[in-house]
Tab-separated table of C-alpha atoms in Angstrom:
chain	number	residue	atom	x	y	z
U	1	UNK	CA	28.370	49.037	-46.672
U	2	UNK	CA	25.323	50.639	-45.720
U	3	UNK	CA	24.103	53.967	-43.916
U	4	UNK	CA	21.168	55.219	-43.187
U	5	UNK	CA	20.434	58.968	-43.160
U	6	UNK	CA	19.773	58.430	-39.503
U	7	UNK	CA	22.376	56.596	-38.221
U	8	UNK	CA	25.330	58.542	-39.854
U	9	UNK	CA	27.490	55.526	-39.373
U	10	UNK	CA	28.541	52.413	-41.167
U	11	UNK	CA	26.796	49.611	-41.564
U	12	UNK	CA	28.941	47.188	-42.993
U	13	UNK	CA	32.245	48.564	-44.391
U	14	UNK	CA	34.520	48.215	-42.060
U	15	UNK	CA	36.740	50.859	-42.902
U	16	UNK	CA	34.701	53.898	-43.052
U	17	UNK	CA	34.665	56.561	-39.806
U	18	UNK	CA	31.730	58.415	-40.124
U	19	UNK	CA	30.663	61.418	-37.756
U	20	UNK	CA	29.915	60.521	-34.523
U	21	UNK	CA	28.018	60.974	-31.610
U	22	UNK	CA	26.502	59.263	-28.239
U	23	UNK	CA	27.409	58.365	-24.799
U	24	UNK	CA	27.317	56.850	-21.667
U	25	UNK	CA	28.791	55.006	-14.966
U	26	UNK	CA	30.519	52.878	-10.932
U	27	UNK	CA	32.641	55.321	-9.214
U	28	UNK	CA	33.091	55.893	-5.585
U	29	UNK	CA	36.656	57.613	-5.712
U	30	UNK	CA	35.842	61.089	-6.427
U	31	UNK	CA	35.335	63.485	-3.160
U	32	UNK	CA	32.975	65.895	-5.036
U	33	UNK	CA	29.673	65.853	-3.681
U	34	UNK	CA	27.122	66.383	-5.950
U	35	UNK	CA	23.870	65.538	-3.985
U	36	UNK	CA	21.768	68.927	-4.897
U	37	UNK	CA	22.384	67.615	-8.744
U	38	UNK	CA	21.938	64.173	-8.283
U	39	UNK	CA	18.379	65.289	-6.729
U	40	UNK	CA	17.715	67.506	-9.306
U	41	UNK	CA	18.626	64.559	-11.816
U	42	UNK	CA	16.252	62.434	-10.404
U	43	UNK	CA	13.187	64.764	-11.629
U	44	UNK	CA	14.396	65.625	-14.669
U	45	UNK	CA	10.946	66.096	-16.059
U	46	UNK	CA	10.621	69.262	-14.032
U	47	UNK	CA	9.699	71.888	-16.740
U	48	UNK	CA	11.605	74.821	-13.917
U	49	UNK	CA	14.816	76.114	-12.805
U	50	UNK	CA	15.961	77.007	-9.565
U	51	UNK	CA	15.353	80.043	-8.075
U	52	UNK	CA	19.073	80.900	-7.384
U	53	UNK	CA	20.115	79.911	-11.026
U	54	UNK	CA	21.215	82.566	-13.626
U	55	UNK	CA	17.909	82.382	-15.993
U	56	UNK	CA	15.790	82.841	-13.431
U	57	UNK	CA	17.508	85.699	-12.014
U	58	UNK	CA	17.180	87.450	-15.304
U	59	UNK	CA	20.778	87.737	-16.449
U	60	UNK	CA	21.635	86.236	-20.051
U	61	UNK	CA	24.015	83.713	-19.205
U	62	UNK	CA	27.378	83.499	-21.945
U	63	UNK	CA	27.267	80.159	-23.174
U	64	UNK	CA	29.869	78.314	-25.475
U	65	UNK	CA	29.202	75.463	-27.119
U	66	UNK	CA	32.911	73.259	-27.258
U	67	UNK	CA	31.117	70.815	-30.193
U	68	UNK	CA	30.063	72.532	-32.707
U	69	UNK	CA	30.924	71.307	-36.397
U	70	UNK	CA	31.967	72.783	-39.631
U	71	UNK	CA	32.023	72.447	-43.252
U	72	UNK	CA	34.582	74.054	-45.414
U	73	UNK	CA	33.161	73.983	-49.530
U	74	UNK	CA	36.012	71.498	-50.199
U	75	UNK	CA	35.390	68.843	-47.261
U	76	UNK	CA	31.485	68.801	-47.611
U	77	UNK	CA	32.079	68.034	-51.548
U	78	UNK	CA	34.662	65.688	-50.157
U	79	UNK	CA	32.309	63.607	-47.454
U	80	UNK	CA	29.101	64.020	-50.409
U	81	UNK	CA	31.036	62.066	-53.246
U	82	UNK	CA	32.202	59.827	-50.344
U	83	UNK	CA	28.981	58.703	-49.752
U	84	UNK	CA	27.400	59.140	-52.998
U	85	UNK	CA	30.056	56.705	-54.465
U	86	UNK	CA	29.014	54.060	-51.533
U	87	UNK	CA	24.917	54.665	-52.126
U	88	UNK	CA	24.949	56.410	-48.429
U	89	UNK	CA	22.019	58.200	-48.069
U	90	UNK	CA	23.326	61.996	-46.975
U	91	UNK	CA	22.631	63.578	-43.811
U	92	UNK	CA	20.061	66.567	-44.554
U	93	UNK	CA	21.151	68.455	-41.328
U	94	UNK	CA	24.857	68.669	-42.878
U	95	UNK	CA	23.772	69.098	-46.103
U	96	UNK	CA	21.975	72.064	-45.079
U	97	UNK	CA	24.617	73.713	-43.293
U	98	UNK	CA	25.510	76.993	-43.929
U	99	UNK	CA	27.992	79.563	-41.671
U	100	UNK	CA	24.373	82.048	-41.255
U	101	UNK	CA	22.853	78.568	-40.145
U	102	UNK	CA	25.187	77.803	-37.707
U	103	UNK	CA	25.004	81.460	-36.614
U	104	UNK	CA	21.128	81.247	-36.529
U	105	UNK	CA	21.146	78.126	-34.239
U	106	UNK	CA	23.799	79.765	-31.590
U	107	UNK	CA	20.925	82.421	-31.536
U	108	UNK	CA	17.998	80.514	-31.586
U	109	UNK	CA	19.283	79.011	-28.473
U	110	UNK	CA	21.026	81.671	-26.702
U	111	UNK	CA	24.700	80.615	-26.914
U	112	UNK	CA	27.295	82.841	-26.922
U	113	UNK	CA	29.944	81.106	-29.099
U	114	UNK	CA	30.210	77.882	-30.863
U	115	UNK	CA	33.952	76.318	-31.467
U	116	UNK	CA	34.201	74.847	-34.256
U	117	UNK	CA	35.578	71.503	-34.941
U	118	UNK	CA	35.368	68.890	-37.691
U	119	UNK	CA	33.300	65.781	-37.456
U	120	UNK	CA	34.494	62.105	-37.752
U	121	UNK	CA	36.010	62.483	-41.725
U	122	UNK	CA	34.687	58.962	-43.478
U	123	UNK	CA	37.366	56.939	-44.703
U	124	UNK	CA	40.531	58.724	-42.918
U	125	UNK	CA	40.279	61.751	-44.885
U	126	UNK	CA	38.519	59.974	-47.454
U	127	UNK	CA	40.962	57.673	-48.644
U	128	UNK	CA	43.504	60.762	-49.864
U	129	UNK	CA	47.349	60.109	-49.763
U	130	UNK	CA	49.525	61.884	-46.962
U	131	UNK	CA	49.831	65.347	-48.943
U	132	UNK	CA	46.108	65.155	-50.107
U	133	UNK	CA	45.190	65.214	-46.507
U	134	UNK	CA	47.143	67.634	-45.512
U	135	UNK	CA	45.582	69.940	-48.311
U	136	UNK	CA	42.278	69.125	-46.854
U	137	UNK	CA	42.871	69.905	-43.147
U	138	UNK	CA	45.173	73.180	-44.171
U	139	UNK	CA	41.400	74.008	-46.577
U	140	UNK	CA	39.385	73.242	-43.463
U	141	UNK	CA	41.863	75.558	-41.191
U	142	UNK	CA	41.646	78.439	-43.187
U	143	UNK	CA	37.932	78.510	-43.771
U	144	UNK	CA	37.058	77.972	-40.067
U	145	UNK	CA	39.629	80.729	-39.307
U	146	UNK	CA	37.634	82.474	-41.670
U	147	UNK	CA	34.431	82.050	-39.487
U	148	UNK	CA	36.362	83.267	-36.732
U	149	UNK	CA	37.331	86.437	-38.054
U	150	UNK	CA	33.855	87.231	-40.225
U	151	UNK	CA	31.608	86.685	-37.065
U	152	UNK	CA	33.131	88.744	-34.750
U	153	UNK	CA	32.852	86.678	-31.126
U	154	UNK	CA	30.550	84.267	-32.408
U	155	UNK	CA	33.275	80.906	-33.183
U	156	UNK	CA	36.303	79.820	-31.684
U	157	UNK	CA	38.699	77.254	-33.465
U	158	UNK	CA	39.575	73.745	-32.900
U	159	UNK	CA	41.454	73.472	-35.549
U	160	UNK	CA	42.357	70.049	-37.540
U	161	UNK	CA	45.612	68.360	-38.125
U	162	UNK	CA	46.221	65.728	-40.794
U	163	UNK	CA	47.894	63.117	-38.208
U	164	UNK	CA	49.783	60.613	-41.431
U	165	UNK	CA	52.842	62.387	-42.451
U	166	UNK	CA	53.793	63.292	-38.530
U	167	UNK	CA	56.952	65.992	-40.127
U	168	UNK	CA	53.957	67.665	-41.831
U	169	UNK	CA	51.428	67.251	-39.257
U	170	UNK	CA	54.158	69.677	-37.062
U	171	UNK	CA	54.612	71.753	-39.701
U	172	UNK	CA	50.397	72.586	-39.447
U	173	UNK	CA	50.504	72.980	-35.463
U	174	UNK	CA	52.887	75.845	-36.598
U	175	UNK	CA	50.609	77.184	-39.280
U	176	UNK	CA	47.197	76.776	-37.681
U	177	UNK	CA	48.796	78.232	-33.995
U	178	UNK	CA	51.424	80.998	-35.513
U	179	UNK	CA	49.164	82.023	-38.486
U	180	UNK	CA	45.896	81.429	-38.218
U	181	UNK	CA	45.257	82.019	-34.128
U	182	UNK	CA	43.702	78.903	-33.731
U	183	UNK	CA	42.394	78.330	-30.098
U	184	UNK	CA	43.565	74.158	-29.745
U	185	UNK	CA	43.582	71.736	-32.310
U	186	UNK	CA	41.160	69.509	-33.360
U	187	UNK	CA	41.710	65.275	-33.972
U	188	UNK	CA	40.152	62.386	-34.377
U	189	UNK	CA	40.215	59.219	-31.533
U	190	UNK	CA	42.237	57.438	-34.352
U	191	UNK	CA	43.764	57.319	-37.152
U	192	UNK	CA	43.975	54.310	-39.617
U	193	UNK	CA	43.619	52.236	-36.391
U	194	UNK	CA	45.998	54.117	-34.283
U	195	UNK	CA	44.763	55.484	-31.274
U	196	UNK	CA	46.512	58.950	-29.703
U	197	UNK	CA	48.548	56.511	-27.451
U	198	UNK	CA	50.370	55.132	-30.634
U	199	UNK	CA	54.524	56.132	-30.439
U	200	UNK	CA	54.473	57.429	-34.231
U	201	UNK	CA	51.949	60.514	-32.285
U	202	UNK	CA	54.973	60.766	-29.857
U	203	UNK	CA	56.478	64.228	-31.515
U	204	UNK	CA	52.806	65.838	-32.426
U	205	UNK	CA	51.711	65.652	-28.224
U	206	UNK	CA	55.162	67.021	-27.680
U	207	UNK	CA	55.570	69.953	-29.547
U	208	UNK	CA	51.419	70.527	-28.706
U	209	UNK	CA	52.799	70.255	-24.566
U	210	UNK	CA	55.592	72.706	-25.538
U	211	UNK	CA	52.802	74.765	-26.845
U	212	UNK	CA	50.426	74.736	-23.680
U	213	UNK	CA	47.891	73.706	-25.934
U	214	UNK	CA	43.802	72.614	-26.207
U	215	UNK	CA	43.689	69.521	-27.619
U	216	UNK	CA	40.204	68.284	-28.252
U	217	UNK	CA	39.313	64.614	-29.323
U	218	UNK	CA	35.930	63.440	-31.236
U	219	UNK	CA	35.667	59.902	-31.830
U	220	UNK	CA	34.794	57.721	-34.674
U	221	UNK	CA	33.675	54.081	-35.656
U	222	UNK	CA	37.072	52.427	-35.849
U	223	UNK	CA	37.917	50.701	-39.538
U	224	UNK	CA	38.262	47.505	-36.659
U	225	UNK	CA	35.066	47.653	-35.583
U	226	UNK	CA	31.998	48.869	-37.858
U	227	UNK	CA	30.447	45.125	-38.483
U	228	UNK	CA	30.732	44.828	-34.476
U	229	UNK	CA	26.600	45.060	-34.095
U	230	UNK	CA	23.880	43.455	-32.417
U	231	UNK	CA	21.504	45.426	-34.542
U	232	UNK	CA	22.274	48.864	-33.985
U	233	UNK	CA	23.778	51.347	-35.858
U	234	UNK	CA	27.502	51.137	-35.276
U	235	UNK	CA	28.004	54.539	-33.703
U	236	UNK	CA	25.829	53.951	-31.208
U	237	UNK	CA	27.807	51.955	-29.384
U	238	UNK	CA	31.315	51.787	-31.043
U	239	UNK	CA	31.559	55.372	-31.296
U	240	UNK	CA	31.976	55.920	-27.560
U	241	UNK	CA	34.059	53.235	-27.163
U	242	UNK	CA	36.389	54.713	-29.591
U	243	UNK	CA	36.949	57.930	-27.016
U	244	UNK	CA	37.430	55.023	-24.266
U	245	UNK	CA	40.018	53.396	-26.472
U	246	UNK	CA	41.927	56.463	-27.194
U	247	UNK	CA	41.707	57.322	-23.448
U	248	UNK	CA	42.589	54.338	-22.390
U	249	UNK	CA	45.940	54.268	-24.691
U	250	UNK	CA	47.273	57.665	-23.587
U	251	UNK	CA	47.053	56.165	-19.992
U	252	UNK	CA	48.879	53.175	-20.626
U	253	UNK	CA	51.660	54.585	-22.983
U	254	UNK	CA	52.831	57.610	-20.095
U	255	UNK	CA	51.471	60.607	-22.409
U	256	UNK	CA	49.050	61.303	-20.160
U	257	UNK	CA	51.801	61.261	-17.319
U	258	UNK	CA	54.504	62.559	-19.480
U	259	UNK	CA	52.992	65.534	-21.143
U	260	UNK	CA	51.432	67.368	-18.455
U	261	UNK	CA	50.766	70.902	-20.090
U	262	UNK	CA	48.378	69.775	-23.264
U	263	UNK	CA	44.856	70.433	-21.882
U	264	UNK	CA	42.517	67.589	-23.151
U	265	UNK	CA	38.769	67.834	-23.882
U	266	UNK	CA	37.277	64.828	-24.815
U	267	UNK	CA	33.825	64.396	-26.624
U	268	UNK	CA	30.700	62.858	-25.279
U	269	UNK	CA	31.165	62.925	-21.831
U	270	UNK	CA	34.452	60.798	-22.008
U	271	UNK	CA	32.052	58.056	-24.023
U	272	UNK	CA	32.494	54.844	-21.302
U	273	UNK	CA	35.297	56.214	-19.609
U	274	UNK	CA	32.511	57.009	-16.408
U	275	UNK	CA	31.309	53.674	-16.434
U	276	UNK	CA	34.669	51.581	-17.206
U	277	UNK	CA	37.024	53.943	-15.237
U	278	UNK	CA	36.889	52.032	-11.849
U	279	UNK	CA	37.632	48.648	-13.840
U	280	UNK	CA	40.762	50.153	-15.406
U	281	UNK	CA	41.963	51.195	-12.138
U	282	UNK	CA	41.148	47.370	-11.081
U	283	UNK	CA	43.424	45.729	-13.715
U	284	UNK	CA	45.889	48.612	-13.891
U	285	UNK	CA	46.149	49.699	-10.645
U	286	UNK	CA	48.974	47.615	-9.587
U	287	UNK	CA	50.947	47.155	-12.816
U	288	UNK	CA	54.066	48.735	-14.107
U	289	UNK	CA	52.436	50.093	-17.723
U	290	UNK	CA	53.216	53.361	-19.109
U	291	UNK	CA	56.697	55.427	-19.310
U	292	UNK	CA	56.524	56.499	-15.894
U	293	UNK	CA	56.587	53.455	-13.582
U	294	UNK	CA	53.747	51.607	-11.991
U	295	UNK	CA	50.403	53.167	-11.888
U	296	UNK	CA	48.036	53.352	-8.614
U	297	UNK	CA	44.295	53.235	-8.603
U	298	UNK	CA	44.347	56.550	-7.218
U	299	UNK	CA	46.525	57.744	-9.906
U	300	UNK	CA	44.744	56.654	-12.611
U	301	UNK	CA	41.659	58.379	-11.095
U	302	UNK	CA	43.636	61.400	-10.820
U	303	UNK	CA	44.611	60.958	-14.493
U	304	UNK	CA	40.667	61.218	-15.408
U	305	UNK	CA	39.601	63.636	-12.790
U	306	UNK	CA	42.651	65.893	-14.621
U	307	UNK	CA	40.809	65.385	-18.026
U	308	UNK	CA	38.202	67.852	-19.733
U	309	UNK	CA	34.917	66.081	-21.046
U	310	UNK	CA	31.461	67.762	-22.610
U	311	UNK	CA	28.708	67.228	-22.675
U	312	UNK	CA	27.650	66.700	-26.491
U	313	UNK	CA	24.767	64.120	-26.835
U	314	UNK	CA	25.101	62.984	-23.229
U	315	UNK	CA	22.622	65.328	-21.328
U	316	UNK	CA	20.856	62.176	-19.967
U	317	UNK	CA	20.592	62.057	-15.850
U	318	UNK	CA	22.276	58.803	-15.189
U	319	UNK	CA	25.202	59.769	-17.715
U	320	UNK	CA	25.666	63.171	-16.520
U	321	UNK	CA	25.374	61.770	-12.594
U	322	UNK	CA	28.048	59.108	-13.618
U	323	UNK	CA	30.295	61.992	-15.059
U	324	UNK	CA	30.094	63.799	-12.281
U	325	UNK	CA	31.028	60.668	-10.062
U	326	UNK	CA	34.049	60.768	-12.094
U	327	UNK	CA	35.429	64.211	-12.406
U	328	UNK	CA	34.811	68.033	-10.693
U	329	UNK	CA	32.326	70.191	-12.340
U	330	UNK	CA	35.446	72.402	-13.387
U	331	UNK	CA	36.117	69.630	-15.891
U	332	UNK	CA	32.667	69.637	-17.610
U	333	UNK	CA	31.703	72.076	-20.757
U	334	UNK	CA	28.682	72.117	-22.659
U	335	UNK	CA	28.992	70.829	-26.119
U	336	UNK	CA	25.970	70.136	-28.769
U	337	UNK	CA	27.337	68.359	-31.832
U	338	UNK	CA	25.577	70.041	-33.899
U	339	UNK	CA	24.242	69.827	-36.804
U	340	UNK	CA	23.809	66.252	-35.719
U	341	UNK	CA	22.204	67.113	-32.537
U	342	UNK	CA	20.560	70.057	-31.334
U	343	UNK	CA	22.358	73.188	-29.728
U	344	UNK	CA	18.949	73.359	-27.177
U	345	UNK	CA	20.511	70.784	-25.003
U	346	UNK	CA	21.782	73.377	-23.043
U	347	UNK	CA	17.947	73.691	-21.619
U	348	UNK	CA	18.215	69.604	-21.072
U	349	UNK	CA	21.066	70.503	-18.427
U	350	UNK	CA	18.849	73.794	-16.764
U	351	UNK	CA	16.650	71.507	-16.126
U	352	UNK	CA	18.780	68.869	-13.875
U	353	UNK	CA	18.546	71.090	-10.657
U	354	UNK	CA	22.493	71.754	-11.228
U	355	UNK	CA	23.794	74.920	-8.487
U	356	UNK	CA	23.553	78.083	-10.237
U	357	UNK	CA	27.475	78.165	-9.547
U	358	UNK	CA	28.188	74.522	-11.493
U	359	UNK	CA	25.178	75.461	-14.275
U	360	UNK	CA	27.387	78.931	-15.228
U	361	UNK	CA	31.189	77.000	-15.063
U	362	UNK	CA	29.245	74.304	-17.461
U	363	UNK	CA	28.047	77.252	-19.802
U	364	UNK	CA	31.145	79.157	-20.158
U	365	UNK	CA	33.359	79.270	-17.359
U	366	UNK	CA	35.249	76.434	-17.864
U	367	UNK	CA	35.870	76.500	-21.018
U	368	UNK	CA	37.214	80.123	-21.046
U	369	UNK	CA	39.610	79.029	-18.118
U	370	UNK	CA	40.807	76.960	-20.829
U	371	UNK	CA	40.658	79.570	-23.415
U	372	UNK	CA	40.754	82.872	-22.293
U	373	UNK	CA	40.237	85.077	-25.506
U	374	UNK	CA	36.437	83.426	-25.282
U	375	UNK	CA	35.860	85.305	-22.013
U	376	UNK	CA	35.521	88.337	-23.838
């Protein structure tokens, strides 16, 4: 197998998940105009906001970033041997990172609040047994709690689950919700292969509906699919189509239509979800899948339009038009992925002629619908 420091993602070995990160729309079923944005889009080169927006006004807008990563001591030693065992070159961003880091970036860019969240984990939790990972993700829980409570209303908490031993796996919602305050929970598009639709996931998405609860997804180059390459690096195009796959397999198995109270945010700007949606519809719009009877187009668009998506490493015009083809601006938050990627996107998106009104529910005000403690 083989990285570069670049790509972050596996060249070869197809059962490695490194981090991820990228993106990318025909749609005609949502009502939603967006013609001021898709103008703006159009001239994205223009250095200027407009007039009516928040900057310009003078007010600091709050801003949250809903992808930001994290490294607890034990999970960065973790991922380094990982890699140094394989020859992968390391990634000096992550390498680098530090919790004053992180802190100096949200400043350097004016954000409010980053929530933090781990990144695809190489080699499903790096090849540890069912207890090992479960002492990793409680390690990784605690320290990003930690964050939480050292910088005062700078970091939220996505936290992680382990997802292999599913009684244990419960046992952390408890912990990381009951104990440690945790603001959603963080997972991975799959696990080992298994994508969120799986039935062995089947009591983890209940008891997280019982709880009413954030569930945000980051995807990964799937063990499947890492020598899948016309000569790119693997996560440029398999890692979206990882969030598409999980998508796609909590539509078709009812959880999506079952478990109506989790509140899902998915990386990436729903990866090809935008540009695939209308072709799902197509072939499932008439069938009987899923535990609740047979779909509809129209409820299968409803299904996405329902969904949350950011914006991480997707702040190009034609993705973030497509997006907004596919849901409401209410469904949008900005995310950066960083260390991978910049936290300055945020000025890519004040600069796509977006209403001041859609520009501020983008920054903060969606995501603190979802997760009111960050409105403070």
């Amino acid at each position: 197998m083989k990285w570069t420091a670049s790509s972050r993602r596996p060249m070869a070995h197809t059962g490695s998940h490194g981090p991820a990160c990228a993106c990318q729309a025909r749609m005609s079923y949502t009502p939603v105009s967006r013609r001021k944005f898709l103008a703006g889009a159009g001239a994205i080169g223009a250095a200027s906001l407009l007039p009516g927006s928040a900057r310009a006004q003078g007010a600091k807008p709050k801003v949250v970033d809903t992808h930001h990563h994290f490294y607890a001591p034990a999970y960065m030693k973790a991922w380094l041997d990982w890699e140094d065992a394989r020859k992968i070159p390391h990634f000096t961003s992550q390498v680098g990172w530090t919790r004053e880091k992180a802190v100096e970036e949200l400043d350097k860019n004016g954000v409010t609040t980053g929530v933090l969240s781990l990144a695809s984990t190489p080699g499903q939790w790096f090849g540890l047994d069912a207890a090992g990972a479960g002492q990793m993700s409680r390690s990784c829980a605690e320290f990003g709690a930690e964050m939480v409570r050292d910088f005062k209303g700078r970091f939220g908490l996505f936290a992680p689950l382990s997802m292999i031993d599913i009684d244990a796996t419960l046992k952390e919602i408890e912990y990381v919700f009951d104990t440690l305050k945790a603001d959603g929970v963080g997972l991975q598009s799959n696990y080992g292969d298994k994508w969120l639709g799986n039935p062995v996931y089947k009591p983890v998405f209940e008891e997280l509906n019982r709880r009413k609860a954030v569930v945000y997804v980051h995807p990964l180059v799937a063990a499947c699919c890492g020598q899948l390459s016309v000569g790119a690096f693997p996560a440029v195009l398999e890692v979206p189509h990882d969030t598409t796959r999980t998508v796609t397999s909590l539509l078709l198995s009812g959880t999506l239509t079952r478990l109506r109270d989790i509140k899902w945010l998915f990386s990436h700007a729903g990866g090809t979800i935008p540009m695939l949606a209308g072709r799902i519809q197509a072939f499932y719009g008439h069938s009987t899948r899923g535990e609740q009877g047979a779909f509809t187009e129209e409820s299968i668009a409803d299904e996405f339009r329902r969904l949350h998506y950011d914006t991480a490493n997707a702040t190009s015009a034609p993705t973030m038009a497509a997006l907004m083809k596919l849901v409401p601006v209410s469904q949008i938050t900005f995310g950066s992925d960083y260390p991978y990627f910049p936290v300055s996107q945020i000025e890519t998106l004040r600069k796509m002629g977006l209403p001041a009104a859609d520009m501020q529910a983008i920054e903060s005000g969606n995501v603190t619908r979802l997760v009111p403690r960050l409105s403070a």
